[in-house]
Each structure stands twice: as C-alpha cells, then as structure tokens.
Coordinates of C-alpha atoms in Angstrom, one line a residue:
X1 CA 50.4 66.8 1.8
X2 CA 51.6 63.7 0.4
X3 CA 48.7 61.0 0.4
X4 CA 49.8 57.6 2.3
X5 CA 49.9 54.5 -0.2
X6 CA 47.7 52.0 -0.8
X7 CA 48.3 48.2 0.7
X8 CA 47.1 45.6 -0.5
X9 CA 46.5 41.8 1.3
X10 CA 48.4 39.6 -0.7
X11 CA 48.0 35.8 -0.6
X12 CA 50.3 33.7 1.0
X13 CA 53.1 31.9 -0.2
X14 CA 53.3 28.3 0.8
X15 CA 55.0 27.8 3.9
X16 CA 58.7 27.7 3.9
X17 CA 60.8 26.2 6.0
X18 CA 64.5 27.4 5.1
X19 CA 64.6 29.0 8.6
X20 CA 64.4 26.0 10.6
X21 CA 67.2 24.4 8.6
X22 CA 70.5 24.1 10.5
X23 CA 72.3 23.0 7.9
X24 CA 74.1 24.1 4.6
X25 CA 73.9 22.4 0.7
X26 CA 74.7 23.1 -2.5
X27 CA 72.1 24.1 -4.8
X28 CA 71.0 22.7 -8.5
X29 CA 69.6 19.5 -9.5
X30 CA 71.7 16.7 -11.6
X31 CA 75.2 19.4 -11.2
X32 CA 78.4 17.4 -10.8
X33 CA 79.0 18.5 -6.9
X34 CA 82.1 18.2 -4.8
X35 CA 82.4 18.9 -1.0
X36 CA 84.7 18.4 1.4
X37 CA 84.6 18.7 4.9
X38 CA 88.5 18.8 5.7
X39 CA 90.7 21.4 2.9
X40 CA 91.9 19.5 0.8
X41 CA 90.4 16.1 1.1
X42 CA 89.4 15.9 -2.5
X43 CA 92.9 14.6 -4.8
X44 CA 93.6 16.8 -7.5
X45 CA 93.6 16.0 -11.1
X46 CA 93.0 12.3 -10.1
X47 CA 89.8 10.2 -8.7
X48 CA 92.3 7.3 -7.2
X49 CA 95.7 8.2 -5.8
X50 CA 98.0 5.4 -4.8
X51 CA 97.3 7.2 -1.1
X52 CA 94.8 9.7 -0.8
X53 CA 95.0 12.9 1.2
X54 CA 94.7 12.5 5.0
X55 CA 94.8 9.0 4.6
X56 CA 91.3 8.6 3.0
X57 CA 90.3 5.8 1.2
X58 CA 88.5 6.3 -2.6
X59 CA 84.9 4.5 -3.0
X60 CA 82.7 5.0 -6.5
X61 CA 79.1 4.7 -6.1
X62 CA 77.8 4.0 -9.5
X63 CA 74.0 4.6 -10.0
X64 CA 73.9 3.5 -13.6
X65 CA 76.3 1.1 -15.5
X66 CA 79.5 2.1 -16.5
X67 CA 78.5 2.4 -20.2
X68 CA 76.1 4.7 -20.1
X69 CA 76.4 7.7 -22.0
X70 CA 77.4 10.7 -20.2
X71 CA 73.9 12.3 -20.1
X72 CA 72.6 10.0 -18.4
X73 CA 76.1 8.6 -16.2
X74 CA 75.4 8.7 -12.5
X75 CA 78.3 8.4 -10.5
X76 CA 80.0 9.6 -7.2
X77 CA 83.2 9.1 -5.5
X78 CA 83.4 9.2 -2.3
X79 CA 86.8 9.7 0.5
X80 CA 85.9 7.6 3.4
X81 CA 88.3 7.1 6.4
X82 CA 87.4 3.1 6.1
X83 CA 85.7 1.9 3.1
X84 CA 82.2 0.6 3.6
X85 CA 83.3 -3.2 3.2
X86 CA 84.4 -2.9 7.0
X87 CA 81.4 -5.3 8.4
X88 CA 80.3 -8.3 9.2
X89 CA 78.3 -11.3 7.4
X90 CA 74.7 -10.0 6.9
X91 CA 71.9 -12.0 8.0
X92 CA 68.4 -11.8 7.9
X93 CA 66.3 -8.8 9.9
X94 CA 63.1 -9.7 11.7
X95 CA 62.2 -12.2 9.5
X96 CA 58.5 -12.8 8.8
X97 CA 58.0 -9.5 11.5
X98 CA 59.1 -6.5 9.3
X99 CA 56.0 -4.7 7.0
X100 CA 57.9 -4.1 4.4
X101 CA 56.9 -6.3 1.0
X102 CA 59.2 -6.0 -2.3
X103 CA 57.6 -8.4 -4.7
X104 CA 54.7 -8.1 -5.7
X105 CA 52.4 -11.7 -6.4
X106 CA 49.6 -13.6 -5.9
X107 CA 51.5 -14.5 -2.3
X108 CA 52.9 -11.2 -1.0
X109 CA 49.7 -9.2 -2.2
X110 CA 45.9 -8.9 -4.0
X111 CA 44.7 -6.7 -7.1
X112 CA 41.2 -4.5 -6.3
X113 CA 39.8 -2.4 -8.9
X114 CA 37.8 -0.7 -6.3
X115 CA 38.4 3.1 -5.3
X116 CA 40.2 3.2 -1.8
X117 CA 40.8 5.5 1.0
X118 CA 42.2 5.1 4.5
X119 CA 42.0 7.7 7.5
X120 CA 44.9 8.9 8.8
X121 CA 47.9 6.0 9.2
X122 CA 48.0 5.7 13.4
X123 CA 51.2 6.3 14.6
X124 CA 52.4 3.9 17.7
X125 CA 52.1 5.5 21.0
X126 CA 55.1 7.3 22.5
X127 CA 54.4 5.4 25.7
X128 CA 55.0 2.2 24.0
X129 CA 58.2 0.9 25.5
X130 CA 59.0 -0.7 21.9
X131 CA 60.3 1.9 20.4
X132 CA 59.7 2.5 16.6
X133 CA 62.4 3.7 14.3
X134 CA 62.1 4.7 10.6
X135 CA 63.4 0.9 9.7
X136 CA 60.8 -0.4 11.7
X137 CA 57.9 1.9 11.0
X138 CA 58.2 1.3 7.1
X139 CA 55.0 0.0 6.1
X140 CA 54.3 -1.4 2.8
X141 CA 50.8 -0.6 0.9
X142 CA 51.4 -1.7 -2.5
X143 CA 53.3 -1.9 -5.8
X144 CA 54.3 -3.8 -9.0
X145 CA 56.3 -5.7 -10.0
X146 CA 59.7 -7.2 -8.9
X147 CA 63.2 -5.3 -7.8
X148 CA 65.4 -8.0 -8.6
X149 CA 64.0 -7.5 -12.9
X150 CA 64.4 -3.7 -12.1
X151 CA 60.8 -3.3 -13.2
X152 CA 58.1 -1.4 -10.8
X153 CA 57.2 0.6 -8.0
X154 CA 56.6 0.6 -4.6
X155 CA 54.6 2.6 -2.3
X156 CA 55.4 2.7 1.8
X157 CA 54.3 5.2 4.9
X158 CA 56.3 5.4 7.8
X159 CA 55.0 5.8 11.3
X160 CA 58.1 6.1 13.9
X161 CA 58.6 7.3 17.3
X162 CA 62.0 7.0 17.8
X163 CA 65.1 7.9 16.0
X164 CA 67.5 5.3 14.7
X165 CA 70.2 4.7 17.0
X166 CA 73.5 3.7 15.7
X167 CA 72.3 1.8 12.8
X168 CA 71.7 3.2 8.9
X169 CA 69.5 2.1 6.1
X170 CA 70.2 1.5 2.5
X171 CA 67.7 0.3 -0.3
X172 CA 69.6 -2.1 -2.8
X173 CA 66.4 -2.2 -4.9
X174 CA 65.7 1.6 -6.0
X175 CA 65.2 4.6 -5.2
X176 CA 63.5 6.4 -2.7
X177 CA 61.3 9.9 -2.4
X178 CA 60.3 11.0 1.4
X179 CA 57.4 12.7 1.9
X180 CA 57.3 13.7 5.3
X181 CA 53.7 15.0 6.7
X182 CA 54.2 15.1 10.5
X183 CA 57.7 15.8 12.2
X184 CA 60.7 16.8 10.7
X185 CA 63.1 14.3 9.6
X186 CA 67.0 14.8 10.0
X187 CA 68.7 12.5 8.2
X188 CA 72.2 11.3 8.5
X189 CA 73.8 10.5 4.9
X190 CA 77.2 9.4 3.7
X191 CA 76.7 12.4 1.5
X192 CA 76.3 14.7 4.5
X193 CA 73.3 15.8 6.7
X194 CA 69.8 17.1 5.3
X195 CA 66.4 18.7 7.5
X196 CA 63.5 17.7 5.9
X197 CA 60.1 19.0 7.1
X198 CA 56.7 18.7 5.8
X199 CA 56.1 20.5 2.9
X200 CA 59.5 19.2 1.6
X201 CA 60.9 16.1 0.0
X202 CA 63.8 14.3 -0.2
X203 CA 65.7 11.7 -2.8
X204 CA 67.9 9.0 -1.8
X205 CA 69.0 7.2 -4.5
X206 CA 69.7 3.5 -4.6
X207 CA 72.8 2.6 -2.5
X208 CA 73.0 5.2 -0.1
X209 CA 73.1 4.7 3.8
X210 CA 71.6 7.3 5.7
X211 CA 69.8 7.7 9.2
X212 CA 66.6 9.4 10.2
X213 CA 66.0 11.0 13.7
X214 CA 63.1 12.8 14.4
X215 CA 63.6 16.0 16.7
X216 CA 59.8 16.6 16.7
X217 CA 58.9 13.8 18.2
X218 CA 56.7 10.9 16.6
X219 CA 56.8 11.3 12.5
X220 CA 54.0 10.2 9.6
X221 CA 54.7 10.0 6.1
X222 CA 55.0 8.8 2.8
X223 CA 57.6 7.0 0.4
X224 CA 57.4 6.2 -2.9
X225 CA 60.3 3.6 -4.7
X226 CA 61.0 3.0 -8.0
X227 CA 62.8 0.1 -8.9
X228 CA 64.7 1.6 -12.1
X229 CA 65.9 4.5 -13.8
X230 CA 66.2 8.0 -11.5
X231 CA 63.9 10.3 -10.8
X232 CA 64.5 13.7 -13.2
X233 CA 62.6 17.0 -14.0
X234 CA 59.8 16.8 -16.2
X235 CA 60.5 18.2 -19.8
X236 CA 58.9 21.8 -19.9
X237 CA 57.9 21.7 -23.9
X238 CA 56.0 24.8 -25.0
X239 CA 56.4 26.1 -21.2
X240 CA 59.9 27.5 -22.4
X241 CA 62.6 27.5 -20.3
X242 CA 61.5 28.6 -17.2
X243 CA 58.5 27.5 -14.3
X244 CA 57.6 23.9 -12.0
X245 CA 60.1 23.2 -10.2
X246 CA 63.3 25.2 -10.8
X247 CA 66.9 23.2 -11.1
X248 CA 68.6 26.0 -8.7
X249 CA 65.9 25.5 -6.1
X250 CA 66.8 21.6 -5.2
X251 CA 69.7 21.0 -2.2
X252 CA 72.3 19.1 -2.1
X253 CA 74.0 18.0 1.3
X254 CA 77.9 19.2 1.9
X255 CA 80.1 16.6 3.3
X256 CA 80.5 15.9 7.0
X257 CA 82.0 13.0 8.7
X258 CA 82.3 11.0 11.7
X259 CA 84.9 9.2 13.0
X260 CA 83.5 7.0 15.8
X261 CA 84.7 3.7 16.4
X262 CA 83.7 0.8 18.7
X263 CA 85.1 -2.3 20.1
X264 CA 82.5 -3.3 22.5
X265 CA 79.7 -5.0 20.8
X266 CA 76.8 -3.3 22.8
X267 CA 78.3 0.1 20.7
X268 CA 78.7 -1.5 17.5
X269 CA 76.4 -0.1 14.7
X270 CA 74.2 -2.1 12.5
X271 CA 73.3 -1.3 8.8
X272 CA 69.8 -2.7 7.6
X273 CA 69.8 -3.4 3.8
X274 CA 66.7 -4.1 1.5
X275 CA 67.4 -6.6 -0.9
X276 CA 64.9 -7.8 -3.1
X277 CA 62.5 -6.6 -1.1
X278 CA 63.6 -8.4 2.0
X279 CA 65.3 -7.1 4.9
X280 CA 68.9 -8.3 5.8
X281 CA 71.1 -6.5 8.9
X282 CA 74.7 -6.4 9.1
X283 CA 77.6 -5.5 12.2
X284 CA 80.1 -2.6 12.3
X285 CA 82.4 -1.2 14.6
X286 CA 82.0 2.2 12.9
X287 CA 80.1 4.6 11.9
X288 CA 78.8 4.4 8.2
X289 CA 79.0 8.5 8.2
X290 CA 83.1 8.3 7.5
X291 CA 82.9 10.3 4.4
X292 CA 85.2 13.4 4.9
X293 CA 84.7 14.5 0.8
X294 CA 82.8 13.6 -1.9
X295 CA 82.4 14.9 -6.2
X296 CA 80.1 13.4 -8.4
X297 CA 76.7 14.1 -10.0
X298 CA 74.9 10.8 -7.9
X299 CA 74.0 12.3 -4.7
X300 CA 71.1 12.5 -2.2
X301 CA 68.9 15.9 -2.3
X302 CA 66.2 18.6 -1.0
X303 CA 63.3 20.7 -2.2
X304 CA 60.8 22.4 -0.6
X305 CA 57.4 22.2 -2.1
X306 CA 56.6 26.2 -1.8
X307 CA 59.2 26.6 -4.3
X308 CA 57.0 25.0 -7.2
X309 CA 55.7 27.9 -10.0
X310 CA 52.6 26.4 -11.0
X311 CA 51.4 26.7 -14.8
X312 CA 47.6 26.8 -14.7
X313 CA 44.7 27.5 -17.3
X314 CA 44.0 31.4 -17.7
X315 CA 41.2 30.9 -19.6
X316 CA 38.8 27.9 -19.7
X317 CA 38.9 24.4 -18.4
X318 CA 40.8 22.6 -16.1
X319 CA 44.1 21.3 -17.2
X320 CA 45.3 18.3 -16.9
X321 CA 46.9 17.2 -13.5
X322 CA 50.6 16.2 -14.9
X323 CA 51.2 20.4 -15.1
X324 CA 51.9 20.2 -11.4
X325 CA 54.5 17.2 -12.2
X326 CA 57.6 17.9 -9.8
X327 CA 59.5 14.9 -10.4
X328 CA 60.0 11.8 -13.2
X329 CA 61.2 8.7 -13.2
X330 CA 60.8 7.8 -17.2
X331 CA 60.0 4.4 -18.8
X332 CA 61.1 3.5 -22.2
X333 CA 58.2 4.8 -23.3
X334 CA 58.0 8.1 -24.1
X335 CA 55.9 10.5 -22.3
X336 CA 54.5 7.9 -20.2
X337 CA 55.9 7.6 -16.4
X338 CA 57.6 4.4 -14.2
X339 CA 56.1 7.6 -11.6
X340 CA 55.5 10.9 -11.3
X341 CA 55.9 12.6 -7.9
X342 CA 52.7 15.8 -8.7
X343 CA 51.4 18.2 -6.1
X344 CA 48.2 20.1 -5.7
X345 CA 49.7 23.4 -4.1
X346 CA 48.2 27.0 -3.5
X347 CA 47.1 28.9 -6.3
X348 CA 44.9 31.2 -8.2
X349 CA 41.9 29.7 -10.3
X350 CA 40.3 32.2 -12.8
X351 CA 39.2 29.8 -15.1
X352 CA 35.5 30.9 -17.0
X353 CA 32.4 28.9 -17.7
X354 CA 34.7 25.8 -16.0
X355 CA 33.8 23.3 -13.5
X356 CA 36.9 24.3 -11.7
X357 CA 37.7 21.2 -9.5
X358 CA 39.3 18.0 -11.2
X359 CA 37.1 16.9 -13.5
X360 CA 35.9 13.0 -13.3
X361 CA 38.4 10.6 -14.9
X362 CA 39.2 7.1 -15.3
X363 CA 42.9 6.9 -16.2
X364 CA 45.5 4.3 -17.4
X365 CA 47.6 5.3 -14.8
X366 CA 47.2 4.3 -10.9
X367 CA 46.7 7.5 -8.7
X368 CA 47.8 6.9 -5.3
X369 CA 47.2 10.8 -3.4
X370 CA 48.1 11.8 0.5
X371 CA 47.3 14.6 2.3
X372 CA 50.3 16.7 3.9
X373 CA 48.3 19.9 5.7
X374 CA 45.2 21.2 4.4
X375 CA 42.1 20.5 3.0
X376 CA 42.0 18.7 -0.6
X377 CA 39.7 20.9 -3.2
X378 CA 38.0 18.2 -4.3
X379 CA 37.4 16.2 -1.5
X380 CA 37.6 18.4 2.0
X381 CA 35.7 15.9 4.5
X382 CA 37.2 12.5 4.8
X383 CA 40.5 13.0 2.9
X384 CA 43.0 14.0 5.9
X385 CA 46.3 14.9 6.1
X386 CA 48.3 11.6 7.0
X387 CA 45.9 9.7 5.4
X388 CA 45.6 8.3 1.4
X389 CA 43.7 7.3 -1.6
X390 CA 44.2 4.8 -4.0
X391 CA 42.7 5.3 -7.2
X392 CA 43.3 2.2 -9.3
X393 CA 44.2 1.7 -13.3
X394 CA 40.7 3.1 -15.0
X395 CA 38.8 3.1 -12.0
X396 CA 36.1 6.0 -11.9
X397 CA 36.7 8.8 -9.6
X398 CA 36.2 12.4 -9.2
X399 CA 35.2 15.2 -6.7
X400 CA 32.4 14.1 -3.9
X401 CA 29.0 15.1 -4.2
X402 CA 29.6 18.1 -2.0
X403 CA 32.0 19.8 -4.3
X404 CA 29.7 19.0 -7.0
X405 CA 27.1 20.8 -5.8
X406 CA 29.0 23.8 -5.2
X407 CA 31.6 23.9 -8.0
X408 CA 28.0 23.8 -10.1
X409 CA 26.5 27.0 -8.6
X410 CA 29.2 29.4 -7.8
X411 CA 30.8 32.4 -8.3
X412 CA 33.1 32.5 -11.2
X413 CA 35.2 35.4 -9.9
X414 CA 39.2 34.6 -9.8
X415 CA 39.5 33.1 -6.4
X416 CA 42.2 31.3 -4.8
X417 CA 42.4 27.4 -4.4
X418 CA 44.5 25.2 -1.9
X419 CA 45.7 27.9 0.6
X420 CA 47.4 26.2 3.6
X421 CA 47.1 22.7 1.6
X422 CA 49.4 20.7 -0.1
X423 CA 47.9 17.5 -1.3
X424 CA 50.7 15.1 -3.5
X425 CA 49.8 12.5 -6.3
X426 CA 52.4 9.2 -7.0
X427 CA 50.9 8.6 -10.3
X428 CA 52.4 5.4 -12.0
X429 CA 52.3 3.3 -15.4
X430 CA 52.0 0.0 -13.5
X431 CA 49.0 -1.2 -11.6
X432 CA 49.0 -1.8 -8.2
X433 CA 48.6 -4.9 -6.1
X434 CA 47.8 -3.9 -2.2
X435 CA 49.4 -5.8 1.1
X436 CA 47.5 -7.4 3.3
X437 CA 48.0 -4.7 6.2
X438 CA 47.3 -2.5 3.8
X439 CA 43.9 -4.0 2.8
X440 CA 43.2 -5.1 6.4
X441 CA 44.3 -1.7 7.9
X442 CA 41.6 -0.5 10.5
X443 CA 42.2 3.3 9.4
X444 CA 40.5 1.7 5.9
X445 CA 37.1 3.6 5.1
X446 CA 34.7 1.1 3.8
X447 CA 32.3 4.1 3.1
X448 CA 34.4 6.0 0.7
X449 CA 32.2 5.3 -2.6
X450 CA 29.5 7.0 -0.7
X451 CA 31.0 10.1 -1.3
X452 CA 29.7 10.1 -5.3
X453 CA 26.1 8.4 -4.5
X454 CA 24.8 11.6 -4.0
X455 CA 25.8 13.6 -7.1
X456 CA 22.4 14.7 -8.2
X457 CA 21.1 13.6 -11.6
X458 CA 20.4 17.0 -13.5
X459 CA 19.6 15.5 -17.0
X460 CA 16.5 17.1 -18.6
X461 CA 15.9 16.5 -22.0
X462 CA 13.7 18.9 -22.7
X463 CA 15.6 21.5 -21.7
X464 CA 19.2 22.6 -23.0
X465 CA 21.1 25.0 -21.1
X466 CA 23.4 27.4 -23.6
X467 CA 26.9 28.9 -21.9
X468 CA 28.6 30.8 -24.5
X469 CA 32.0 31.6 -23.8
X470 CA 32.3 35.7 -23.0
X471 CA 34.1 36.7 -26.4
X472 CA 36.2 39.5 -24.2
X473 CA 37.4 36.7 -21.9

C-alpha cells in the first residue's frame, strides 16, 4: 500500500495582486518599448514623417538632455492625435490654499534634529461635500533643497476621496514614486493606463500627465520626489547577477487613447502643473490621453513589492538595511544616494548569537519610514500603517524598549519576520527641513521618544557574559 505524502505548511508569499489588474504592460525595466494601440500607428524606419500614420502627430519627451550618452539617454516619442501645446495660458492654482511646498527655506519650512512620528495621516470624510482629488490631497512633509537648481528631494502623502475628473497632473520638477497604502489607484497616463494597489509602486517620471481615480473609495499614501537624475536598480556587486528586484518583474503601460473633445467650457479639461514647486492650472478642450502609440526607453512603470528576493545574513549579525534597496536615484557621488526607495518585506531570520531586529544607528543619511499593512519588527505599537517616521541626519534611533526586551531573551531558532507587513524606507543624502502642517499635524506623537526611556540598563562590571559563536554554525 503506497504511503500518502508528507505536506508541509509553507510560509506565505507576500500578497500579490496581478489578479485584480485589468489591464496589460510590457515587462522589463529601462528596455526601449514601443506600443501602439491602433496597427500601424508607429512610422517605420523614421521617428518624424512629413505626415504620420492615421494622421498622428510626433511629440519627443526628453527626460535627459540631448547629449547625454546613450546609457544614460532617456527619451520617448510619442503619436498623439493633437499635440499637447493645444491649451490655454496657465495661471496660478489655488494660490496660498494648496499643501504642496517645493522649496525648501527658512520661509517655506524648519530643520528639527528631533526623532518624529505621526499616527496615521486622516483622510477627509467621504461626507464632505468638497471633494478631495489626488491634486488636492497632496500634502507636503518635507525636503531639501530647490527644483529649479535640480538639487533635492521631496517627500508628500496623499489623502483623497474623489477621483480626478477631467483634469491631469504633471510634475515639471522631478520625479515621482507612489506608494499607495489604502485603495487602489488607477491612473490615466499619456503612456497608457496602470492599477496600482498597496503593496505596489509606481514611477512617473518628470513631464508626464496622468490621472488618478480611486475605485476603492477614499485612498492614503506616500510619494517621494526627487528633483534630478532617475530612479534605477541598485548595482548587485558580489550578489552576482541575479536577486532584489528583478528587471523582468517591473510593468510598463501599452498605449491607449482617447479621443474626446469639448467645446463647452463646463466639459473642458484642466491640466495642473508643478513648477518650482508651485502649482499653475491650464484649459483644454481635449483630453490629454490622445496618445494612440508610443517607442522609447522614458516611460511611466509598475512593480509589485512581493516580487522583491531578499538577500539576508545566513549566519551572524544583522545586515545592513540598503540590502533591501529596490530603487536608486544616484548622486555624483558614488555609492551614496539623492534616495533610495528600501522595503522591510517578509522573510526568514536564522541569524545566531544576533540581536536580530535593526540594530541602533545614527546615520548620515535621513530615514523617513511608512507603514503599508502590518506590524513593523522593531517597532509594533505606535508605528501604523498610514502613518510615518522621520528619522533625521545622525539622529539616534533604534528598536523600542519592548523589542529590546525580547529580541534580548529569545529563542534563536530560524523563525520568520514581517509576515503580512511591508514597512518602506525613503532614505536620502540631503537633510530634511519639515512643513508647517507637517510639524503642526494633530496625528504628530509628541510621545514617541518614550518608546527608548525604558530600555533597561544591564551594564555590570563585574560580571562579563562570554557568547562564543557555535563553530558548526
């Protein structure tokens, strides 16, 4: 009689969320792409035709100057049925009303070297018969420096409860990465359309008009801008080849158009812009999604966080954080970041004689961390998902007292770490100067350095503990 096999419970993989994605992309990261949602809509042999197929009209969208060497060239063109000159003088949006801060100085914002952590970031109520788009629900906390130098960063959260009606965005000042952490987003983009759901990200690059609506309803998240270069994957070194976050697992959108047109003026659509930090809004009597094909290697994109291989220590110690780096945006100097986009995501932690959760650090970088789902390993009471922490340029910081006291006596048995969590880090060069909402914010907890006061002191000097690392480990 043939005996039945053995099963075994297997962790989970992070969520994925491919099967509540309506829509089709092309895969790689930094590939040359081209689309088209009509046959034949791309020329051949030609960017530029004296007419273009269907009557198209050719547009370049040029994320780095025209001189740069071909590694690093970011372009697209793009066949649009009107080009996207079709609008009217732009003037300025909800001046002195909008949240959203680009410079950042002694007048826009203040420095604090203290450790800082706000609750979860409220979201308006539905009921409220204002209702709050993405444009409108883009809340500044902090940054450096200044987009019209092309030097800095940015950091926003979103809090909408609508979806943008007839009107697109576009960032003139850099680029930005979406971090969604309630509601999925669907967004619109002259590239085509893109689902993005928590526990995914998304890149729009500098330039590009796109559209959020939320089918789910009221949305939370996070954005993080950077003012120059592109974000790229992190160099693998002695990792080889292979692991992080895979090139064939990011998504590119494939062209799709619409041709709507309006001649009344209560249709018309509006496209906000972000210029040097300031907002500016401009009329159209079309829609800014006209594209009907596309090529080029600059071009919005997808990944979903449960994709990430994560490298970890096998054997002792706990690695530094920048081995869960998804995404780069490079300075001129080497090895050290404008920003990383890292994550914290589920995984095995068989590490011997370790204090296994992040160790305590004071770093030359600024560590701003959210919460998307989950409970954070080093912090699991008071750190909440839609809420954040700002760790400032060499201010101490660590795991609370609780996770100290049991990270100290446990069991040292492989275990695993982070299941049904995904915690994110925007980890940048510069150091950060905070709004005044942010500051001000009522969801700010005053309390959070009480989380360390109660770290015991075990010092004896008279006594010294010996842990000899197991030679067969």
């Amino acid at each position: 009689m043939a005996s039945k096999p053995t099963t075994t419970s297997q962790p989970r993989r992070a969520q994925h969320t491919d099967a509540d994605d309506p829509y089709e992309y092309q895969s790689g990261f930094g590939n040359h792409f081209s689309s088209e949602a009509l046959e034949g809509a791309l020329p051949v042999g030609q960017n530029t035709p004296q007419v273009c197929p269907y009557g198209l009209y050719a547009e370049q969208l040029s994320g780095t100057a025209f001189t740069v060497g071909r590694s690093g060239n970011q372009r697209s063109w793009l066949y649009r049925i009107r080009p996207s000159v079709m609008h009217q003088p732009f003037e300025p949006y909800r001046a002195g009303k909008h949240a959203v801060v680009g410079a950042f100085d002694s007048r826009t914002t203040e420095p604090t070297p203290a450790q800082i952590r706000w609750l979860p970031f409220a979201i308006p109520a539905s009921s409220n018969p204002d209702a709050v788009d993405f444009v409108d629900g883009l809340h500044t906390v902090g940054g450096a420096g200044d987009p019209a130098l092309k030097s800095g960063i940015a950091v926003h959260v979103y809090m909408a409860t609508a979806s943008m009606r007839r009107r697109a965005f576009c960032n003139s000042d850099g680029d930005l990465l979406l971090v969604p952490q309630q509601g999925r987003l669907d967004i619109a983009t002259e590239f085509g359309p893109m689902a993005v759901a928590p526990n995914e990200i998304a890149v729009i690059q500098r330039g590009m008009r796109f559209s959020v609506a939320l089918p789910d309803g009221p949305s939370r998240g996070y954005v993080l801008e950077v003012y120059d270069g592109h974000f790229e994957l992190p160099d693998l070194g002695p990792i080889g080849a292979n692991g992080l976050a895979n090139p064939r697992d990011f998504k590119t959108p494939m062209a799709r158009y619409e041709n709507a047109a309006a001649n009344d003026d209560h249709a018309r659509w509006s496209v906000v812009t972000k210029y040097q930090g300031q907002l500016f809004v401009a009329a159209q009597h079309h829609s800014p999604f006209d594209v009907v094909a596309w090529h080029g290697n600059y071009a919005p994109f997808k990944y979903c966080l449960a994709d990430f291989s994560a490298i970890n220590s096998v054997s002792f110690d706990h690695v530094d954080p920048s081995v869960f780096t998804v995404l780069t945006c490079k300075s001129a100097h080497p090895g050290t970041a404008v920003a990383d986009f890292v994550i914290f995501p589920p995984r095995f932690e068989v590490q011997m004689h370790t204090f296994r959760p992040p160790y305590f650090h004071r770093n030359c970088m600024s560590e701003f961390m959210g919460l998307i789902c989950g409970e954070y390993e080093a912090k699991k009471h008071g750190f909440l998902p839609g809420g954040a922490s700002l760790h400032s340029m060499m201010a101490p910081h660590g795991p609370d007292a609780k996770t100290v006291q049991t990270a100290t006596t446990r069991d040292l048995s492989p275990a695993r770490v982070a299941d049904n969590t995904m915690a994110f880090m925007f980890e940048s060069m510069f150091q950060l100067r905070l709004t005044p909402w942010a500051v001000q914010n009522s969801q700010r907890d005053h309390d959070y350095y009480k989380v360390w006061q109660d770290i015991p002191v075990t010092f004896d000097p008279h006594q010294r503990v010996v842990d000899l690392k197991d030679p067969t480990v």
